Amino acid sequence: MAEVTINDIAAKLDDLGLQYLATIGLDGKPKVRPVQYMLLRDGKLWFCTNSKKAMYAEMKAQPFVDLCGSRLQDNEITTTWIRFSAEVVFPPENTDEEKASLREVKAAIMEKSPIVHELYQNNPDHPLLAVFYLKNIRGSMNNLGHVTGLDERTDFAKPLEFSL
């Protein structure tokens, strides 16, 4: 089985464009919303959110998330998806070095994403812009042709499991 790297995960997320992130709501019930992976930097998958949103408060209170993404292909059987569990990390901004590093991440996100650029007025120091990365990522990449319980088909790709 081929080893899945963080670069493979980042490329898949970029290819999909939109993913769905599940958090544990402040009411203890699951919450799912669309998100977009932003960038790979220093071996970390970075995302962003608004610090006034419920998602931010939920991840601060319970930093464990699940993410799933897919894009339906013309040939449904070859449609792939990715899903994984991870832990959210909001990096500290206690020192000038930490602040400068996060400012670079925010600027890179704004460069990549027109909507983030617009929403936060191209200001990496915008007080509502919060960035986070994921650690302890465990999951798999699959295709719709591999369904547990059905006859094994050698012409379908096998799931690729990963733990990063």
PDB file of C-alpha atoms in Angstrom:
ATOM      1  CA  MET A   1       0.000   0.000   0.000  1.00  0.00           C
ATOM      2  CA  ALA A   2       1.300   3.428  -0.922  1.00  0.00           C
ATOM      3  CA  GLU A   3       2.082   5.774   1.918  1.00  0.00           C
ATOM      4  CA  VAL A   4      -0.101   8.880   2.030  1.00  0.00           C
ATOM      5  CA  THR A   5       1.778  12.084   2.864  1.00  0.00           C
ATOM      6  CA  ILE A   6       0.616  15.457   4.101  1.00  0.00           C
ATOM      7  CA  ASN A   7       1.331  16.742   0.577  1.00  0.00           C
ATOM      8  CA  ASP A   8      -1.089  14.129  -0.834  1.00  0.00           C
ATOM      9  CA  ILE A   9      -3.778  15.241   1.606  1.00  0.00           C
ATOM     10  CA  ALA A  10      -3.223  18.919   0.764  1.00  0.00           C
ATOM     11  CA  ALA A  11      -3.389  18.192  -2.985  1.00  0.00           C
ATOM     12  CA  LYS A  12      -6.637  16.237  -2.558  1.00  0.00           C
ATOM     13  CA  LEU A  13      -8.206  19.005  -0.494  1.00  0.00           C
ATOM     14  CA  ASP A  14      -7.154  21.600  -3.080  1.00  0.00           C
ATOM     15  CA  ASP A  15      -8.582  19.420  -5.848  1.00  0.00           C
ATOM     16  CA  LEU A  16     -11.922  19.091  -4.079  1.00  0.00           C
ATOM     17  CA  GLY A  17     -12.197  22.795  -3.331  1.00  0.00           C
ATOM     18  CA  LEU A  18     -14.940  22.442  -0.724  1.00  0.00           C
ATOM     19  CA  GLN A  19     -15.063  20.174   2.275  1.00  0.00           C
ATOM     20  CA  TYR A  20     -17.430  19.704   5.195  1.00  0.00           C
ATOM     21  CA  LEU A  21     -16.212  20.068   8.758  1.00  0.00           C
ATOM     22  CA  ALA A  22     -18.031  18.551  11.719  1.00  0.00           C
ATOM     23  CA  THR A  23     -17.570  20.020  15.169  1.00  0.00           C
ATOM     24  CA  ILE A  24     -19.060  19.270  18.552  1.00  0.00           C
ATOM     25  CA  GLY A  25     -21.572  22.053  19.119  1.00  0.00           C
ATOM     26  CA  LEU A  26     -21.743  24.035  22.318  1.00  0.00           C
ATOM     27  CA  ASP A  27     -25.046  22.216  22.874  1.00  0.00           C
ATOM     28  CA  GLY A  28     -23.228  18.860  22.625  1.00  0.00           C
ATOM     29  CA  LYS A  29     -24.785  18.041  19.240  1.00  0.00           C
ATOM     30  CA  PRO A  30     -22.807  17.647  16.004  1.00  0.00           C
ATOM     31  CA  LYS A  31     -22.607  20.625  13.644  1.00  0.00           C
ATOM     32  CA  VAL A  32     -21.488  20.376  10.013  1.00  0.00           C
ATOM     33  CA  ARG A  33     -20.614  23.256   7.739  1.00  0.00           C
ATOM     34  CA  PRO A  34     -18.753  23.823   4.477  1.00  0.00           C
ATOM     35  CA  VAL A  35     -15.133  24.917   4.793  1.00  0.00           C
ATOM     36  CA  GLN A  36     -12.209  25.328   2.466  1.00  0.00           C
ATOM     37  CA  TYR A  37      -8.721  24.097   3.178  1.00  0.00           C
ATOM     38  CA  MET A  38      -6.402  27.049   2.703  1.00  0.00           C
ATOM     39  CA  LEU A  39      -2.732  26.058   2.602  1.00  0.00           C
ATOM     40  CA  LEU A  40       0.062  23.715   3.541  1.00  0.00           C
ATOM     41  CA  ARG A  41       2.808  25.441   5.487  1.00  0.00           C
ATOM     42  CA  ASP A  42       5.522  23.926   7.658  1.00  0.00           C
ATOM     43  CA  GLY A  43       3.899  20.508   7.193  1.00  0.00           C
ATOM     44  CA  LYS A  44       0.551  21.707   8.575  1.00  0.00           C
ATOM     45  CA  LEU A  45      -2.890  21.977   6.946  1.00  0.00           C
ATOM     46  CA  TRP A  46      -4.148  25.506   7.639  1.00  0.00           C
ATOM     47  CA  PHE A  47      -7.739  26.768   7.680  1.00  0.00           C
ATOM     48  CA  CYS A  48      -9.338  30.006   8.800  1.00  0.00           C
ATOM     49  CA  THR A  49     -12.557  31.205  10.375  1.00  0.00           C
ATOM     50  CA  ASN A  50     -14.132  34.252  11.952  1.00  0.00           C
ATOM     51  CA  SER A  51     -13.518  34.501  15.684  1.00  0.00           C
ATOM     52  CA  LYS A  52     -17.146  35.587  16.220  1.00  0.00           C
ATOM     53  CA  LYS A  53     -18.623  32.465  14.583  1.00  0.00           C
ATOM     54  CA  ALA A  54     -20.043  29.500  16.482  1.00  0.00           C
ATOM     55  CA  MET A  55     -17.525  27.207  14.753  1.00  0.00           C
ATOM     56  CA  TYR A  56     -14.660  29.093  16.393  1.00  0.00           C
ATOM     57  CA  ALA A  57     -16.215  28.825  19.869  1.00  0.00           C
ATOM     58  CA  GLU A  58     -16.980  25.136  19.313  1.00  0.00           C
ATOM     59  CA  MET A  59     -13.411  24.303  18.262  1.00  0.00           C
ATOM     60  CA  LYS A  60     -11.977  26.295  21.170  1.00  0.00           C
ATOM     61  CA  ALA A  61     -14.184  24.350  23.589  1.00  0.00           C
ATOM     62  CA  GLN A  62     -13.782  20.920  21.923  1.00  0.00           C
ATOM     63  CA  PRO A  63     -10.857  20.868  19.472  1.00  0.00           C
ATOM     64  CA  PHE A  64     -11.775  17.570  17.789  1.00  0.00           C
ATOM     65  CA  VAL A  65     -13.220  17.651  14.277  1.00  0.00           C
ATOM     66  CA  ASP A  66     -14.070  15.383  11.383  1.00  0.00           C
ATOM     67  CA  LEU A  67     -13.660  16.516   7.794  1.00  0.00           C
ATOM     68  CA  CYS A  68     -15.096  14.976   4.638  1.00  0.00           C
ATOM     69  CA  GLY A  69     -14.885  16.101   1.036  1.00  0.00           C
ATOM     70  CA  SER A  70     -15.749  14.811  -2.421  1.00  0.00           C
ATOM     71  CA  ARG A  71     -16.612  15.949  -5.920  1.00  0.00           C
ATOM     72  CA  LEU A  72     -18.922  13.691  -7.934  1.00  0.00           C
ATOM     73  CA  GLN A  73     -17.306  12.567 -11.199  1.00  0.00           C
ATOM     74  CA  ASP A  74     -19.033  11.592 -14.449  1.00  0.00           C
ATOM     75  CA  ASN A  75     -18.042   8.023 -13.652  1.00  0.00           C
ATOM     76  CA  GLU A  76     -19.518   7.688 -10.168  1.00  0.00           C
ATOM     77  CA  ILE A  77     -17.475   4.581  -9.435  1.00  0.00           C
ATOM     78  CA  THR A  78     -14.213   6.532  -9.717  1.00  0.00           C
ATOM     79  CA  THR A  79     -15.480   9.385  -7.533  1.00  0.00           C
ATOM     80  CA  THR A  80     -13.086   9.693  -4.629  1.00  0.00           C
ATOM     81  CA  TRP A  81     -13.584  11.171  -1.225  1.00  0.00           C
ATOM     82  CA  ILE A  82     -11.417  11.967   1.722  1.00  0.00           C
ATOM     83  CA  ARG A  83     -12.432  11.822   5.328  1.00  0.00           C
ATOM     84  CA  PHE A  84     -10.458  12.191   8.502  1.00  0.00           C
ATOM     85  CA  SER A  85     -10.518  13.069  12.153  1.00  0.00           C
ATOM     86  CA  ALA A  86      -8.112  15.609  13.578  1.00  0.00           C
ATOM     87  CA  GLU A  87      -7.364  17.940  16.427  1.00  0.00           C
ATOM     88  CA  VAL A  88      -7.582  21.704  15.922  1.00  0.00           C
ATOM     89  CA  VAL A  89      -4.716  23.919  17.056  1.00  0.00           C
ATOM     90  CA  PHE A  90      -5.066  27.683  17.377  1.00  0.00           C
ATOM     91  CA  PRO A  91      -1.405  28.712  17.613  1.00  0.00           C
ATOM     92  CA  PRO A  92      -0.362  31.099  20.354  1.00  0.00           C
ATOM     93  CA  GLU A  93       0.385  34.724  19.562  1.00  0.00           C
ATOM     94  CA  ASN A  94       2.328  35.548  22.701  1.00  0.00           C
ATOM     95  CA  THR A  95       5.626  36.640  21.194  1.00  0.00           C
ATOM     96  CA  ASP A  96       6.505  38.954  18.343  1.00  0.00           C
ATOM     97  CA  GLU A  97       7.914  35.945  16.469  1.00  0.00           C
ATOM     98  CA  GLU A  98       4.641  33.989  16.858  1.00  0.00           C
ATOM     99  CA  LYS A  99       2.618  37.017  15.767  1.00  0.00           C
ATOM    100  CA  ALA A 100       4.837  37.544  12.721  1.00  0.00           C
ATOM    101  CA  SER A 101       4.621  33.884  11.733  1.00  0.00           C
ATOM    102  CA  LEU A 102       0.815  33.880  11.958  1.00  0.00           C
ATOM    103  CA  ARG A 103       0.657  37.145  10.043  1.00  0.00           C
ATOM    104  CA  GLU A 104       2.545  35.402   7.217  1.00  0.00           C
ATOM    105  CA  VAL A 105       0.056  32.517   7.288  1.00  0.00           C
ATOM    106  CA  LYS A 106      -2.883  34.928   7.173  1.00  0.00           C
ATOM    107  CA  ALA A 107      -1.323  36.899   4.305  1.00  0.00           C
ATOM    108  CA  ALA A 108      -0.728  33.674   2.339  1.00  0.00           C
ATOM    109  CA  ILE A 109      -4.345  32.628   2.909  1.00  0.00           C
ATOM    110  CA  MET A 110      -5.550  36.018   1.669  1.00  0.00           C
ATOM    111  CA  GLU A 111      -3.365  35.667  -1.400  1.00  0.00           C
ATOM    112  CA  LYS A 112      -4.884  32.256  -2.173  1.00  0.00           C
ATOM    113  CA  SER A 113      -8.528  32.982  -1.356  1.00  0.00           C
ATOM    114  CA  PRO A 114     -10.380  35.896  -2.955  1.00  0.00           C
ATOM    115  CA  ILE A 115     -13.249  35.548  -0.490  1.00  0.00           C
ATOM    116  CA  VAL A 116     -10.988  35.719   2.567  1.00  0.00           C
ATOM    117  CA  HIS A 117      -9.158  38.633   0.928  1.00  0.00           C
ATOM    118  CA  GLU A 118     -12.489  40.446   0.476  1.00  0.00           C
ATOM    119  CA  LEU A 119     -14.114  39.552   3.799  1.00  0.00           C
ATOM    120  CA  TYR A 120     -11.134  40.689   5.852  1.00  0.00           C
ATOM    121  CA  GLN A 121     -10.297  43.699   3.637  1.00  0.00           C
ATOM    122  CA  ASN A 122      -6.895  42.259   2.686  1.00  0.00           C
ATOM    123  CA  ASN A 123      -5.770  42.881   6.255  1.00  0.00           C
ATOM    124  CA  PRO A 124      -3.860  39.995   7.864  1.00  0.00           C
ATOM    125  CA  ASP A 125      -4.173  41.888  11.155  1.00  0.00           C
ATOM    126  CA  HIS A 126      -7.982  41.956  10.986  1.00  0.00           C
ATOM    127  CA  PRO A 127      -9.167  41.259  14.553  1.00  0.00           C
ATOM    128  CA  LEU A 128     -11.819  38.710  13.477  1.00  0.00           C
ATOM    129  CA  LEU A 129      -9.575  36.555  11.293  1.00  0.00           C
ATOM    130  CA  ALA A 130      -8.550  33.398  13.142  1.00  0.00           C
ATOM    131  CA  VAL A 131      -6.313  30.710  11.665  1.00  0.00           C
ATOM    132  CA  PHE A 132      -5.836  27.155  12.824  1.00  0.00           C
ATOM    133  CA  TYR A 133      -4.097  23.998  11.723  1.00  0.00           C
ATOM    134  CA  LEU A 134      -4.838  20.329  12.223  1.00  0.00           C
ATOM    135  CA  LYS A 135      -2.748  17.719  14.012  1.00  0.00           C
ATOM    136  CA  ASN A 136      -3.166  14.006  14.761  1.00  0.00           C
ATOM    137  CA  ILE A 137      -4.848  13.507  11.395  1.00  0.00           C
ATOM    138  CA  ARG A 138      -6.222   9.981  10.866  1.00  0.00           C
ATOM    139  CA  GLY A 139      -8.420   8.941   7.991  1.00  0.00           C
ATOM    140  CA  SER A 140      -8.652   7.586   4.494  1.00  0.00           C
ATOM    141  CA  MET A 141      -9.116   8.335   0.833  1.00  0.00           C
ATOM    142  CA  ASN A 142     -11.688   6.095  -0.839  1.00  0.00           C
ATOM    143  CA  ASN A 143     -13.770   5.768  -3.972  1.00  0.00           C
ATOM    144  CA  LEU A 144     -17.429   4.931  -4.376  1.00  0.00           C
ATOM    145  CA  GLY A 145     -16.546   1.649  -6.050  1.00  0.00           C
ATOM    146  CA  HIS A 146     -15.179   0.260  -2.801  1.00  0.00           C
ATOM    147  CA  VAL A 147     -18.162  -0.424  -0.584  1.00  0.00           C
ATOM    148  CA  THR A 148     -17.881  -2.582   2.514  1.00  0.00           C
ATOM    149  CA  GLY A 149     -20.052  -5.658   2.284  1.00  0.00           C
ATOM    150  CA  LEU A 150     -20.039  -5.931  -1.516  1.00  0.00           C
ATOM    151  CA  ASP A 151     -17.972  -8.380  -3.548  1.00  0.00           C
ATOM    152  CA  GLU A 152     -14.312  -7.448  -3.794  1.00  0.00           C
ATOM    153  CA  ARG A 153     -13.509  -5.931  -7.195  1.00  0.00           C
ATOM    154  CA  THR A 154      -9.890  -5.827  -8.312  1.00  0.00           C
ATOM    155  CA  ASP A 155     -10.615  -3.008 -10.770  1.00  0.00           C
ATOM    156  CA  PHE A 156     -11.548  -0.609  -7.944  1.00  0.00           C
ATOM    157  CA  ALA A 157      -8.908   1.330  -6.065  1.00  0.00           C
ATOM    158  CA  LYS A 158      -8.431   0.269  -2.460  1.00  0.00           C
ATOM    159  CA  PRO A 159      -8.874   2.795   0.338  1.00  0.00           C
ATOM    160  CA  LEU A 160      -5.675   4.577   1.337  1.00  0.00           C
ATOM    161  CA  GLU A 161      -5.502   4.966   5.087  1.00  0.00           C
ATOM    162  CA  PHE A 162      -3.271   7.525   6.733  1.00  0.00           C
ATOM    163  CA  SER A 163      -2.168   8.721  10.116  1.00  0.00           C
ATOM    164  CA  LEU A 164      -0.118  11.921  10.145  1.00  0.00           C
TER     165      LEU A 164
END
